[in-house]
mmCIF file of C-alpha atoms in Angstrom:
data_model
loop_
_atom_site.group_PDB
_atom_site.id
_atom_site.type_symbol
_atom_site.label_atom_id
_atom_site.label_comp_id
_atom_site.label_asym_id
_atom_site.label_seq_id
_atom_site.Cartn_x
_atom_site.Cartn_y
_atom_site.Cartn_z
ATOM 1 C CA MET A 175 86.616 67.754 38.780
ATOM 2 C CA SER A 176 88.202 65.963 41.487
ATOM 3 C CA THR A 177 88.661 62.040 41.520
ATOM 4 C CA LYS A 178 86.077 61.781 44.036
ATOM 5 C CA ASP A 179 83.830 63.330 42.104
ATOM 6 C CA PHE A 180 84.336 61.370 39.218
ATOM 7 C CA VAL A 181 83.647 58.183 41.272
ATOM 8 C CA GLU A 182 80.592 59.671 43.186
ATOM 9 C CA LYS A 183 78.542 61.306 40.274
ATOM 10 C CA ASP A 184 76.157 59.145 38.548
ATOM 11 C CA TYR A 185 76.611 60.531 34.821
ATOM 12 C CA TYR A 186 73.952 57.836 33.764
ATOM 13 C CA LYS A 187 71.370 59.691 35.735
ATOM 14 C CA VAL A 188 72.640 63.091 34.530
ATOM 15 C CA LEU A 189 71.977 62.043 31.052
ATOM 16 C CA GLY A 190 68.687 60.086 31.642
ATOM 17 C CA VAL A 191 70.268 56.891 30.283
ATOM 18 C CA PRO A 192 70.295 53.215 31.380
ATOM 19 C CA LYS A 193 74.061 52.236 32.328
ATOM 20 C CA ASP A 194 73.743 49.546 29.576
ATOM 21 C CA ALA A 195 72.883 52.267 26.812
ATOM 22 C CA THR A 196 74.961 52.187 23.546
ATOM 23 C CA GLU A 197 77.052 55.030 22.348
ATOM 24 C CA ALA A 198 74.442 56.271 20.027
ATOM 25 C CA GLU A 199 71.726 56.162 22.895
ATOM 26 C CA ILE A 200 74.259 58.447 24.795
ATOM 27 C CA LYS A 201 74.913 60.621 22.007
ATOM 28 C CA LYS A 202 71.329 61.175 21.317
ATOM 29 C CA ALA A 203 70.778 62.126 24.802
ATOM 30 C CA TYR A 204 73.292 64.429 25.073
ATOM 31 C CA ARG A 205 72.263 66.313 22.297
ATOM 32 C CA LYS A 206 68.798 66.342 23.179
ATOM 33 C CA LEU A 207 69.925 68.114 26.705
ATOM 34 C CA ALA A 208 72.628 70.197 25.368
ATOM 35 C CA ARG A 209 70.240 71.822 22.953
ATOM 36 C CA GLU A 210 67.573 72.433 26.017
ATOM 37 C CA PHE A 211 69.979 73.801 28.618
ATOM 38 C CA HIS A 212 72.595 75.511 26.126
ATOM 39 C CA PRO A 213 73.666 78.925 27.265
ATOM 40 C CA ASP A 214 72.728 80.653 24.222
ATOM 41 C CA ALA A 215 69.043 79.202 24.544
ATOM 42 C CA ASN A 216 68.854 80.285 28.420
ATOM 43 C CA LYS A 217 70.811 83.390 28.754
ATOM 44 C CA GLY A 218 70.881 84.707 32.223
ATOM 45 C CA ASP A 219 69.635 81.568 33.667
ATOM 46 C CA ALA A 220 72.451 80.354 36.031
ATOM 47 C CA LYS A 221 70.597 77.087 36.978
ATOM 48 C CA ALA A 222 70.402 76.099 33.159
ATOM 49 C CA GLU A 223 74.200 76.893 32.940
ATOM 50 C CA GLU A 224 75.245 74.782 35.775
ATOM 51 C CA ARG A 225 73.016 72.088 34.224
ATOM 52 C CA PHE A 226 74.621 72.377 30.923
ATOM 53 C CA LYS A 227 77.891 71.866 32.406
ATOM 54 C CA GLU A 228 76.820 68.628 34.239
ATOM 55 C CA ILE A 229 75.421 67.157 31.092
ATOM 56 C CA SER A 230 79.150 67.977 29.010
ATOM 57 C CA GLU A 231 80.850 66.547 32.003
ATOM 58 C CA ALA A 232 78.683 63.301 31.845
ATOM 59 C CA ASN A 233 79.094 63.230 27.813
ATOM 60 C CA ASP A 234 83.087 63.734 28.096
ATOM 61 C CA VAL A 235 83.075 60.338 30.041
ATOM 62 C CA LEU A 236 80.258 58.263 29.005
ATOM 63 C CA GLY A 237 81.121 59.485 25.352
ATOM 64 C CA ASP A 238 84.614 58.328 25.543
ATOM 65 C CA SER A 239 84.651 54.307 25.731
ATOM 66 C CA LYS A 240 88.394 54.181 27.216
ATOM 67 C CA ARG A 241 87.154 56.744 30.091
ATOM 68 C CA ARG A 242 83.602 54.973 30.362
ATOM 69 C CA LYS A 243 85.378 51.465 31.088
ATOM 70 C CA GLU A 244 87.568 53.252 33.642
ATOM 71 C CA TYR A 245 84.338 55.191 35.551
ATOM 72 C CA ASP A 246 82.193 51.900 35.386
ATOM 73 C CA GLU A 247 85.280 49.899 36.931
ATOM 74 C CA ALA A 248 85.777 52.529 39.584
ATOM 75 C CA ARG A 249 81.814 52.789 40.478
ATOM 76 C CA THR A 250 81.816 48.751 41.165
ATOM 77 C CA LEU A 251 84.929 48.940 43.211
ATOM 78 C CA PHE A 252 84.008 51.674 45.515
ATOM 79 C CA GLY A 253 80.351 51.413 45.367
ATOM 80 C CA ASN A 254 79.791 55.274 44.466
ATOM 81 C CA GLY A 255 82.840 56.415 46.092
ATOM 82 C CA GLY A 256 83.363 54.483 48.822
ATOM 83 C CA TYR A 257 85.484 51.495 49.357
ATOM 84 C CA ARG A 258 83.896 48.132 50.023
ATOM 85 C CA PRO A 259 86.015 45.772 51.751
ATOM 86 C CA GLY A 260 85.109 42.071 50.890
ATOM 87 C CA PRO A 261 83.964 39.391 53.498
ATOM 88 C CA GLY A 262 85.923 39.289 56.607
ATOM 89 C CA GLY A 263 88.261 42.522 55.106
ATOM 90 C CA GLY A 264 89.206 45.519 56.898
ATOM 91 C CA GLY A 265 92.758 46.666 57.379
ATOM 92 C CA ASN A 266 94.277 49.474 59.316
ATOM 93 C CA PHE A 267 95.878 51.561 56.752
ATOM 94 C CA ASN A 268 94.886 54.903 55.366
ATOM 95 C CA PHE A 269 94.402 56.031 51.854
ATOM 96 C CA ASP A 270 92.607 58.269 49.524
ATOM 97 C CA LEU A 271 90.896 58.375 45.783
ATOM 98 C CA GLY A 272 93.521 60.552 44.875
ATOM 99 C CA ASP A 273 96.053 57.824 45.604
ATOM 100 C CA LEU A 274 94.191 55.243 43.953
ATOM 101 C CA PHE A 275 94.210 57.035 40.571
ATOM 102 C CA GLY A 276 97.661 58.317 40.549
ATOM 103 C CA GLY A 277 97.318 61.775 41.693
ATOM 104 C CA SER A 278 95.510 65.247 40.369
ATOM 105 C CA GLN A 279 93.648 65.295 37.427
ATOM 106 C CA GLY A 280 95.870 67.960 36.189
ATOM 107 C CA GLN A 281 98.567 65.264 35.768
ATOM 108 C CA SER A 282 95.976 63.121 33.529
ATOM 109 C CA GLY A 283 95.143 65.651 31.539
ATOM 110 C CA GLY A 284 91.895 64.296 30.667
ATOM 111 C CA GLY A 285 89.692 65.543 33.544
ATOM 112 C CA GLY A 286 89.426 62.006 35.156
ATOM 113 C CA PHE A 287 91.713 59.248 36.071
ATOM 114 C CA GLY A 288 95.220 59.559 35.769
ATOM 115 C CA GLY A 289 96.636 56.218 35.295
ATOM 116 C CA GLY A 290 93.520 54.188 35.253
ATOM 117 C CA LEU A 291 92.776 50.988 37.633
ATOM 118 C CA GLY A 292 95.801 48.877 36.359
ATOM 119 C CA ASP A 293 98.241 50.451 39.199
ATOM 120 C CA VAL A 294 95.070 50.974 41.895
ATOM 121 C CA PHE A 295 97.213 48.940 44.297
ATOM 122 C CA GLY A 296 100.396 49.757 43.542
ATOM 123 C CA GLY A 297 99.739 53.337 45.204
ATOM 124 C CA LEU A 298 97.881 52.564 48.539
ATOM 125 C CA PHE A 299 100.879 52.466 50.567
ATOM 126 C CA ASN A 300 102.746 55.669 51.453
ATOM 127 C CA ARG A 301 102.098 57.545 48.411
ATOM 128 C CA GLY A 302 102.481 60.780 50.614
ATOM 129 C CA GLY A 303 100.088 63.184 52.264
ATOM 130 C CA ALA A 304 97.806 65.182 50.589
ATOM 131 C CA GLY A 305 99.732 68.350 51.147
ATOM 132 C CA THR A 306 102.589 67.116 48.764
ATOM 133 C CA ARG A 307 100.031 67.018 45.805
ATOM 134 C CA THR A 308 99.560 69.994 43.260
ATOM 135 C CA HIS A 309 96.123 70.692 42.860
ATOM 136 C CA ALA A 310 96.113 71.940 39.311
ATOM 137 C CA ARG A 311 92.287 72.167 37.757
ATOM 138 C CA ARG A 312 91.738 71.438 34.232
ATOM 139 C CA GLY A 313 89.682 74.154 32.392
ATOM 140 C CA GLN A 314 86.116 73.066 31.514
ATOM 141 C CA ASP A 315 85.120 71.932 28.195
ATOM 142 C CA ILE A 316 83.027 74.210 25.934
ATOM 143 C CA GLU A 317 80.514 73.341 23.266
ATOM 144 C CA SER A 318 79.449 75.535 20.538
ATOM 145 C CA GLU A 319 77.548 74.948 17.357
ATOM 146 C CA VAL A 320 78.241 76.601 13.614
ATOM 147 C CA THR A 321 76.003 76.693 10.753
ATOM 148 C CA LEU A 322 77.744 76.173 7.436
ATOM 149 C CA SER A 323 76.568 76.378 3.693
ATOM 150 C CA PHE A 324 76.860 73.292 1.847
ATOM 151 C CA THR A 325 79.544 74.232 -0.158
ATOM 152 C CA GLU A 326 81.501 75.177 3.007
ATOM 153 C CA ALA A 327 80.831 71.928 4.423
ATOM 154 C CA VAL A 328 81.903 69.886 1.201
ATOM 155 C CA ASP A 329 85.314 72.180 0.639
ATOM 156 C CA GLY A 330 85.779 73.275 4.522
ATOM 157 C CA ALA A 331 85.974 76.412 5.854
ATOM 158 C CA THR A 332 87.332 79.030 8.568
ATOM 159 C CA VAL A 333 84.710 80.289 10.954
ATOM 160 C CA PRO A 334 84.466 82.825 13.769
ATOM 161 C CA LEU A 335 83.159 81.359 16.869
ATOM 162 C CA ARG A 336 82.413 83.740 19.726
ATOM 163 C CA MET A 337 82.375 81.736 23.233
ATOM 164 C CA SER A 338 81.758 82.326 26.748
ATOM 165 C CA SER A 339 83.641 80.223 29.447
ATOM 166 C CA GLN A 340 85.011 80.650 33.114
ATOM 167 C CA ALA A 341 88.701 81.950 33.067
ATOM 168 C CA PRO A 342 91.029 83.714 35.451
ATOM 169 C CA CYS A 343 89.279 86.927 36.561
ATOM 170 C CA LYS A 344 91.112 89.631 34.936
ATOM 171 C CA ALA A 345 90.398 92.128 37.672
ATOM 172 C CA CYS A 346 92.370 90.211 40.499
ATOM 173 C CA SER A 347 94.490 88.152 38.304
ATOM 174 C CA GLY A 348 92.923 85.302 39.442
ATOM 175 C CA THR A 349 93.694 85.494 42.804
ATOM 176 C CA GLY A 350 90.192 86.162 44.074
ATOM 177 C CA ASP A 351 91.578 89.115 46.339
ATOM 178 C CA LYS A 352 91.263 92.634 45.407
ATOM 179 C CA ASN A 353 94.431 93.519 46.322
ATOM 180 C CA GLY A 354 96.121 90.175 45.016
ATOM 181 C CA SER A 355 97.104 88.982 48.398
ATOM 182 C CA PRO A 356 95.027 85.957 49.282
ATOM 183 C CA ARG A 357 95.787 84.057 52.692
ATOM 184 C CA VAL A 358 96.223 80.531 52.920
ATOM 185 C CA CYS A 359 93.176 78.590 53.869
ATOM 186 C CA PRO A 360 93.593 77.620 57.512
ATOM 187 C CA THR A 361 91.058 74.613 57.354
ATOM 188 C CA CYS A 362 93.184 72.780 54.656
ATOM 189 C CA VAL A 363 96.612 74.438 54.924
ATOM 190 C CA GLY A 364 96.551 75.453 51.532
ATOM 191 C CA THR A 365 96.289 71.763 49.979
ATOM 192 C CA GLY A 366 92.370 72.882 48.972
ATOM 193 C CA GLN A 367 91.233 69.297 50.407
ATOM 194 C CA VAL A 368 90.270 67.746 53.970
ATOM 195 C CA SER A 369 89.903 64.237 54.946
ATOM 196 C CA ARG A 370 87.581 62.292 56.703
ATOM 197 C CA GLY A 371 87.067 59.142 58.207
ATOM 198 C CA ALA A 372 85.600 56.454 56.202
ATOM 199 C CA GLY A 373 85.661 53.678 59.240
ATOM 200 C CA GLY A 374 87.853 50.494 59.301
ATOM 201 C CA GLY A 375 91.139 52.657 59.457
ATOM 202 C CA PHE A 376 90.294 54.504 56.054
ATOM 203 C CA SER A 377 90.277 57.846 55.185
ATOM 204 C CA LEU A 378 88.644 60.005 52.098
ATOM 205 C CA THR A 379 89.363 63.460 50.944
ATOM 206 C CA ASP A 380 86.849 66.010 49.997
ATOM 207 C CA PRO A 381 87.423 69.523 48.487
ATOM 208 C CA CYS A 382 87.768 72.162 51.253
ATOM 209 C CA ALA A 383 84.359 73.719 51.765
ATOM 210 C CA ASP A 384 85.960 76.868 53.114
ATOM 211 C CA CYS A 385 88.159 77.844 50.401
ATOM 212 C CA LYS A 386 86.220 75.797 47.474
ATOM 213 C CA GLY A 387 89.227 73.662 46.849
ATOM 214 C CA ARG A 388 91.357 76.568 45.967
ATOM 215 C CA GLY A 389 93.663 76.564 49.076
ATOM 216 C CA LEU A 390 93.510 80.153 49.296
ATOM 217 C CA ILE A 391 90.982 82.610 50.900
ATOM 218 C CA ALA A 392 90.427 86.257 49.967
ATOM 219 C CA GLN A 393 91.186 88.793 52.704
ATOM 220 C CA ASP A 394 89.221 91.400 50.643
ATOM 221 C CA PRO A 395 87.392 89.486 47.947
ATOM 222 C CA CYS A 396 87.098 90.795 44.158
ATOM 223 C CA GLU A 397 84.107 92.509 43.396
ATOM 224 C CA VAL A 398 84.061 91.267 39.990
ATOM 225 C CA CYS A 399 84.346 87.656 41.001
ATOM 226 C CA LYS A 400 83.333 87.470 44.455
ATOM 227 C CA GLY A 401 86.490 86.130 45.716
ATOM 228 C CA SER A 402 86.320 82.896 43.469
ATOM 229 C CA GLY A 403 88.991 84.036 41.012
ATOM 230 C CA ARG A 404 87.057 83.036 38.103
ATOM 231 C CA ALA A 405 85.017 85.149 35.954
ATOM 232 C CA THR A 406 83.006 84.626 32.758
ATOM 233 C CA SER A 407 85.316 85.660 29.611
ATOM 234 C CA ALA A 408 84.243 86.151 26.052
ATOM 235 C CA ARG A 409 86.288 85.537 23.150
ATOM 236 C CA THR A 410 86.148 85.099 19.500
ATOM 237 C CA MET A 411 88.240 82.308 17.834
ATOM 238 C CA GLN A 412 88.725 81.418 14.363
ATOM 239 C CA VAL A 413 88.229 77.753 13.892
ATOM 240 C CA ARG A 414 89.075 75.721 10.863
ATOM 241 C CA ILE A 415 86.195 73.197 10.015
ATOM 242 C CA PRO A 416 87.762 70.380 8.008
ATOM 243 C CA ALA A 417 86.668 69.645 4.449
ATOM 244 C CA GLY A 418 84.076 66.983 4.319
ATOM 245 C CA VAL A 419 82.309 67.494 7.424
ATOM 246 C CA SER A 420 78.618 66.312 7.609
ATOM 247 C CA ASP A 421 75.620 67.381 9.378
ATOM 248 C CA GLY A 422 75.549 66.890 12.952
ATOM 249 C CA GLN A 423 78.971 65.875 13.456
ATOM 250 C CA ARG A 424 80.719 66.922 16.484
ATOM 251 C CA ILE A 425 84.487 68.041 16.167
ATOM 252 C CA ARG A 426 86.702 68.079 19.115
ATOM 253 C CA LEU A 427 89.558 70.455 19.277
ATOM 254 C CA ARG A 428 91.740 69.905 22.059
ATOM 255 C CA GLY A 429 92.940 72.438 24.368
ATOM 256 C CA LYS A 430 90.887 75.281 22.962
ATOM 257 C CA GLY A 431 88.452 74.901 25.690
ATOM 258 C CA ALA A 432 88.344 77.172 28.990
ATOM 259 C CA PRO A 433 91.426 77.933 30.535
ATOM 260 C CA GLY A 434 93.015 75.680 33.482
ATOM 261 C CA GLU A 435 93.597 76.910 37.081
ATOM 262 C CA GLN A 436 96.730 76.861 39.311
ATOM 263 C CA GLY A 437 98.798 75.454 35.973
ATOM 264 C CA GLY A 438 96.096 73.010 35.062
ATOM 265 C CA PRO A 439 95.525 72.302 31.317
ATOM 266 C CA ALA A 440 93.064 73.998 29.270
ATOM 267 C CA GLY A 441 89.411 72.036 28.263
ATOM 268 C CA ASP A 442 88.521 71.023 25.218
ATOM 269 C CA LEU A 443 86.325 72.624 22.435
ATOM 270 C CA TYR A 444 83.540 70.646 20.983
ATOM 271 C CA VAL A 445 81.897 72.215 17.830
ATOM 272 C CA VAL A 446 78.473 70.551 16.488
ATOM 273 C CA VAL A 447 78.368 71.606 13.045
ATOM 274 C CA HIS A 448 75.057 72.012 11.044
ATOM 275 C CA VAL A 449 74.718 72.033 7.447
ATOM 276 C CA ASP A 450 72.323 73.834 5.026
ATOM 277 C CA ALA A 451 70.538 72.057 2.268
ATOM 278 C CA HIS A 452 71.637 72.697 -1.491
ATOM 279 C CA PRO A 453 69.083 73.604 -4.058
ATOM 280 C CA VAL A 454 70.697 71.030 -6.618
ATOM 281 C CA PHE A 455 73.308 69.020 -5.115
ATOM 282 C CA GLY A 456 72.734 66.168 -2.177
ATOM 283 C CA ARG A 457 75.320 64.100 -0.118
ATOM 284 C CA LYS A 458 75.702 60.558 0.529
ATOM 285 C CA GLY A 459 78.947 59.805 2.490
ATOM 286 C CA ASP A 460 81.957 61.116 0.135
ATOM 287 C CA ASN A 461 79.607 61.581 -2.692
ATOM 288 C CA LEU A 462 77.615 64.154 -4.019
ATOM 289 C CA THR A 463 74.289 63.583 -5.825
ATOM 290 C CA VAL A 464 72.331 65.349 -8.539
ATOM 291 C CA THR A 465 69.326 65.013 -10.717
ATOM 292 C CA VAL A 466 69.764 65.496 -14.463
ATOM 293 C CA PRO A 467 66.390 65.775 -16.611
ATOM 294 C CA VAL A 468 67.109 64.308 -20.199
ATOM 295 C CA THR A 469 64.342 64.169 -23.268
ATOM 296 C CA PHE A 470 62.936 60.986 -24.491
ATOM 297 C CA PRO A 471 64.905 61.045 -27.675
ATOM 298 C CA GLU A 472 67.877 61.611 -25.587
ATOM 299 C CA ALA A 473 67.252 58.662 -23.635
ATOM 300 C CA ALA A 474 65.921 56.487 -26.714
ATOM 301 C CA LEU A 475 68.708 57.374 -28.971
ATOM 302 C CA GLY A 476 71.547 58.262 -26.678
ATOM 303 C CA GLY A 477 73.842 61.466 -27.009
ATOM 304 C CA GLU A 478 75.945 63.572 -24.663
ATOM 305 C CA VAL A 479 74.347 65.568 -21.558
ATOM 306 C CA LYS A 480 76.079 68.361 -19.703
ATOM 307 C CA VAL A 481 76.107 67.881 -15.809
ATOM 308 C CA PRO A 482 76.730 70.631 -13.296
ATOM 309 C CA THR A 483 79.204 70.268 -10.416
ATOM 310 C CA LEU A 484 79.692 72.089 -7.260
ATOM 311 C CA GLY A 485 81.951 74.945 -7.916
ATOM 312 C CA GLY A 486 83.469 73.604 -10.511
ATOM 313 C CA PRO A 487 82.939 73.605 -14.561
ATOM 314 C CA PRO A 488 80.257 71.533 -15.901
ATOM 315 C CA VAL A 489 81.292 67.642 -16.957
ATOM 316 C CA THR A 490 79.916 65.852 -20.296
ATOM 317 C CA LEU A 491 78.432 62.367 -19.651
ATOM 318 C CA LYS A 492 77.791 59.987 -22.699
ATOM 319 C CA LEU A 493 74.213 58.540 -22.299
ATOM 320 C CA PRO A 494 73.989 55.376 -24.065
ATOM 321 C CA ALA A 495 71.098 54.510 -26.186
ATOM 322 C CA GLY A 496 68.232 53.255 -24.286
ATOM 323 C CA THR A 497 68.899 54.712 -21.108
ATOM 324 C CA PRO A 498 65.996 54.055 -18.505
ATOM 325 C CA ASN A 499 64.467 56.660 -16.225
ATOM 326 C CA GLY A 500 66.196 56.672 -12.915
ATOM 327 C CA ARG A 501 69.700 55.216 -14.060
ATOM 328 C CA THR A 502 72.383 56.593 -11.858
ATOM 329 C CA MET A 503 75.759 57.452 -13.942
ATOM 330 C CA ARG A 504 78.888 58.264 -11.836
ATOM 331 C CA ALA A 505 81.205 61.171 -12.391
ATOM 332 C CA ARG A 506 84.267 60.192 -10.618
ATOM 333 C CA GLY A 507 86.178 62.784 -8.700
ATOM 334 C CA LYS A 508 83.748 65.424 -8.533
ATOM 335 C CA GLY A 509 82.169 64.459 -4.998
ATOM 336 C CA ALA A 510 82.959 65.766 -1.545
ATOM 337 C CA THR A 511 86.862 66.084 -0.107
ATOM 338 C CA ARG A 512 87.680 62.968 1.858
ATOM 339 C CA LYS A 513 90.042 63.171 5.198
ATOM 340 C CA ASP A 514 93.243 62.139 2.707
ATOM 341 C CA GLY A 515 92.672 64.959 0.321
ATOM 342 C CA THR A 516 90.978 62.784 -2.332
ATOM 343 C CA ARG A 517 87.454 63.208 -3.541
ATOM 344 C CA GLY A 518 84.566 61.068 -3.660
ATOM 345 C CA ASP A 519 82.246 60.983 -7.046
ATOM 346 C CA LEU A 520 79.273 62.816 -8.314
ATOM 347 C CA LEU A 521 76.247 60.513 -8.796
ATOM 348 C CA VAL A 522 74.094 61.311 -11.537
ATOM 349 C CA THR A 523 70.489 60.100 -11.642
ATOM 350 C CA ILE A 524 68.795 60.410 -15.083
ATOM 351 C CA GLU A 525 65.168 61.524 -15.022
ATOM 352 C CA VAL A 526 63.289 61.520 -18.470
ATOM 353 C CA LEU A 527 60.927 64.214 -18.874
ATOM 354 C CA VAL A 528 57.300 63.627 -20.311
ATOM 355 C CA PRO A 529 56.451 66.915 -21.719
ATOM 356 C CA SER A 530 52.890 68.239 -20.757
ATOM 357 C CA ASP A 531 52.313 70.051 -23.780
ATOM 358 C CA LEU A 532 52.910 68.759 -27.421
ATOM 359 C CA GLY A 533 52.677 70.814 -30.620
ATOM 360 C CA ASP A 534 50.966 69.159 -33.778
ATOM 361 C CA LYS A 535 54.197 68.109 -35.352
ATOM 362 C CA ALA A 536 55.442 66.373 -32.120
ATOM 363 C CA LYS A 537 51.756 64.620 -31.919
ATOM 364 C CA GLU A 538 52.017 63.624 -35.434
ATOM 365 C CA SER A 539 55.598 62.201 -35.006
ATOM 366 C CA LEU A 540 54.590 60.119 -31.409
ATOM 367 C CA GLU A 541 51.563 58.802 -33.429
ATOM 368 C CA SER A 542 53.539 57.467 -36.110
ATOM 369 C CA TYR A 543 56.021 56.025 -33.555
ATOM 370 C CA ARG A 544 52.970 54.357 -31.769
ATOM 371 C CA GLU A 545 51.806 52.865 -34.801
ATOM 372 C CA ALA A 546 55.635 51.532 -35.702
ATOM 373 C CA THR A 547 55.889 49.781 -32.457
ATOM 374 C CA ALA A 548 52.015 48.899 -31.969
ATOM 375 C CA GLY A 549 52.985 44.780 -32.040
ATOM 376 C CA ALA A 550 55.305 45.488 -28.789
ATOM 377 C CA ASP A 551 53.288 45.101 -25.252
ATOM 378 C CA PRO A 552 55.550 46.447 -22.642
ATOM 379 C CA ARG A 553 53.578 45.025 -19.915
ATOM 380 C CA ALA A 554 53.234 41.116 -21.232
ATOM 381 C CA GLU A 555 55.920 39.915 -18.769
ATOM 382 C CA LEU A 556 54.419 41.839 -15.878
ATOM 383 C CA PHE A 557 50.964 39.666 -16.181
ATOM 384 C CA LYS A 558 52.778 36.568 -17.164
ATOM 385 C CA ALA A 559 54.613 36.871 -13.858
ATOM 386 C CA ALA A 560 51.563 37.923 -12.076
ATOM 387 C CA LYS A 561 49.771 34.904 -13.313
ATOM 388 C CA GLY A 562 52.621 32.584 -12.321
ATOM 389 C CA ALA A 563 53.030 33.899 -8.723
#
């Protein structure tokens, strides 16, 4: 992505969000569009693949608060890519957007601005012609999805991911020429850029249309990549998912995306994690949850109750006499793994079971219990409060 593209493209429009959208709104819009246009869901659809790339590019900028700020400031200053002088302004000097942002995107390593807007006017004069720059291209970012079991998400896991991305064509070694001998583009003289007048003595640079910004033109185009030097490459990568990851979390792996071009850095890999539900355990942040049934005598008289843990031996909790239904107790250190290696807690909710079928002896005992407690009205305070309200 060139600096000119960075300024001219309307990433808010790409994601369908207003310019004052919150981070949560941007994230929600991106996820919805990414699922709709993901290559895995639209196999063989070139338009969907291109749309997915636009969506990912927009999210990379708007999803990063620092880059979003630079992007907003640049579009305000340059009005969608064109410099807007102040009242009575003008001037008779030449510059291009590459000068304003400190050179090629390959130098920035982020696919966007190099040094930000802090040194905008420090590079307006005599920064050198476009032919002196290195037009390295950063590789594309890739997004993939993985589904983990509940236990894998809590403890961490290494999973294989098969990904498809643009990489240097193996048939022509990335030259685009069948014989590996492309010629220098006569239009841009190998720079990959051409200048155009913007009025008022200013000039802007655009990627060369003849060589598509590569600076080279294949004399005998490669049959695999059609002279572009890039081809779709499939690879399988072993990715370590950290312990404690949550459902819907997006993990960024720097430099694990598509390879760069002309010495540019590789893009990043984003992995969206989905976590399957567990039949026994739930999760609240770093804590795991479980509901444990107890009998009425255990709740009323107290006792010791064994509780299962995830992947470990059971723990024994001491139940106080008179434990009410719904009370939550805590088994420390039996929860999910945190980033610092410590573990959260296991939150145990007590559920007092009411038997649906009683034997004669049990019924007789309960009748005796009812007679012994006949003087107590558990709803007396309820009615008293209701009348006073």
